[in-house]
Coordinates of C-alpha atoms in Angstrom, one line a residue:
X1500 CA -0.6 -18.0 9.0
X1501 CA -0.9 -16.3 5.6
X1502 CA 2.3 -14.6 4.4
X1503 CA 2.8 -12.3 1.5
X1504 CA 6.0 -12.0 -0.5
X1505 CA 6.4 -9.0 -2.8
X1506 CA 8.8 -8.8 -5.7
X1507 CA 9.5 -7.0 -9.0
X1508 CA 10.5 -3.5 -7.8
X1509 CA 13.5 -1.6 -9.0
X1510 CA 14.8 1.7 -10.5
X1511 CA 13.0 2.9 -13.5
X1512 CA 12.9 6.2 -15.5
X1513 CA 9.8 8.3 -15.7
X1514 CA 7.5 6.9 -18.2
X1515 CA 8.7 3.4 -17.7
X1516 CA 7.0 0.2 -16.6
X1517 CA 7.3 -2.4 -13.9
X1518 CA 5.3 -5.5 -12.9
X1519 CA 5.1 -6.3 -9.3
X1520 CA 4.2 -9.8 -8.0
X1521 CA 2.7 -10.8 -4.7
X1522 CA 2.9 -14.5 -3.8
X1523 CA 0.4 -15.6 -1.1
X1524 CA 1.6 -18.5 1.1
X1525 CA -1.8 -20.2 1.4
X1526 CA -5.5 -19.8 1.1
X1527 CA -5.6 -17.2 -1.6
X1528 CA -9.1 -18.5 -2.5
X1529 CA -10.2 -17.5 1.0
X1530 CA -9.1 -13.9 0.5
X1531 CA -12.0 -12.1 -1.1
X1532 CA -10.2 -8.8 -1.8
X1533 CA -6.5 -8.5 -2.3
X1534 CA -4.9 -5.1 -2.5
X1535 CA -1.6 -3.4 -3.4
X1536 CA -0.5 -0.6 -1.0
X1537 CA 2.4 1.8 -1.1
X1538 CA 4.2 3.9 1.4
X1539 CA 6.4 6.8 0.3
X1540 CA 9.0 8.3 2.7
X1541 CA 7.3 10.4 5.3
X1542 CA 3.8 9.4 4.2
X1543 CA 1.2 7.0 5.4
X1544 CA 0.6 3.7 3.7
X1545 CA -2.1 4.0 1.1
X1546 CA -4.2 1.5 -0.9
X1547 CA -3.6 2.0 -4.6
X1548 CA -5.4 -1.0 -6.2
X1549 CA -7.6 -3.9 -5.1
X1550 CA -9.2 -6.9 -6.8
X1551 CA -11.9 -9.3 -5.6
X1552 CA -11.7 -13.1 -6.0
X1553 CA -14.1 -12.7 -8.9
X1554 CA -12.0 -10.0 -10.6
X1555 CA -13.7 -6.8 -9.7
X1556 CA -11.1 -4.0 -9.5
X1557 CA -10.8 -0.6 -7.9
X1558 CA -8.0 2.0 -8.2
X1559 CA -6.9 5.1 -6.4
X1560 CA -7.4 8.3 -8.5
X1561 CA -3.6 8.8 -8.7
X1562 CA -3.0 5.6 -10.5
X1563 CA -6.2 5.1 -12.6
X1564 CA -5.4 4.5 -16.2
X1565 CA -1.8 3.7 -15.5
X1566 CA -1.9 0.7 -13.1
X1567 CA -3.6 -2.6 -13.6
X1568 CA -4.1 -5.2 -10.9
X1569 CA -4.8 -8.8 -11.7
X1570 CA -4.7 -12.1 -9.9
X1571 CA -3.9 -15.7 -10.8
X1572 CA -5.5 -17.8 -8.1
X1573 CA -4.0 -21.0 -9.5
X1574 CA -0.5 -19.5 -8.9
X1575 CA -1.5 -17.9 -5.6
X1576 CA -0.2 -14.6 -7.0
X1577 CA -1.5 -11.1 -7.4
X1578 CA 0.2 -8.7 -9.9
X1579 CA 0.4 -5.0 -10.3
X1580 CA 1.3 -3.8 -13.8
X1581 CA 2.5 -0.2 -13.6
X1582 CA 2.9 1.9 -16.7
X1583 CA 3.7 5.5 -17.3
X1584 CA 5.5 5.7 -14.0
X1585 CA 6.0 9.1 -12.4
X1586 CA 8.5 10.2 -9.7
X1587 CA 5.5 10.4 -7.3
X1588 CA 5.0 6.7 -7.6
X1589 CA 8.3 6.1 -5.7
X1590 CA 7.5 4.1 -2.6
X1591 CA 7.7 0.7 -1.0
X1592 CA 4.9 -1.4 -2.4
X1593 CA 3.1 -4.1 -0.3
X1594 CA 0.2 -6.4 -0.8
X1595 CA -2.3 -7.5 1.8
X1596 CA -5.9 -8.7 2.4
X1597 CA -8.0 -5.6 2.2
X1598 CA -10.8 -6.9 4.4
X1599 CA -8.9 -8.7 7.0
X1600 CA -5.5 -7.2 7.3
X1601 CA -2.7 -9.7 7.9
X1602 CA 1.0 -9.2 8.8
X1603 CA 2.8 -7.1 6.3
X1604 CA 5.5 -8.5 4.1
X1605 CA 8.9 -6.9 3.4
X1606 CA 7.5 -5.0 0.5
X1607 CA 9.3 -4.1 -2.7
X1608 CA 11.0 -0.8 -3.5
X1609 CA 10.0 1.1 -6.6
X1610 CA 12.1 4.2 -7.5
X1611 CA 11.1 6.4 -10.4
X1612 CA 13.9 8.7 -11.3
X1613 CA 15.9 10.0 -14.2

């Protein structure tokens, strides 16, 4: 069973940057579209960025121009580079197969605060 392990979160000031990593336990080449999701307190989980196995990307409007998703299939890892962070980006971030949702990992907490 495919498992996702997210890491790289933390506390950062507004305007700061973080890079999140998502390690896929197996079969990353079989996952056509990987996505990064986030869930803020009291809100539904939302898809913020996705990338296909051939590198096509898509972003939610709220993060366009600030976040970049990329994947290294040889390392079974998907990354989310987050720049110009805002307090509204505070959430638990998760990764998953966009097309065929698997079990959720533990996520990684991102807190943007001064």
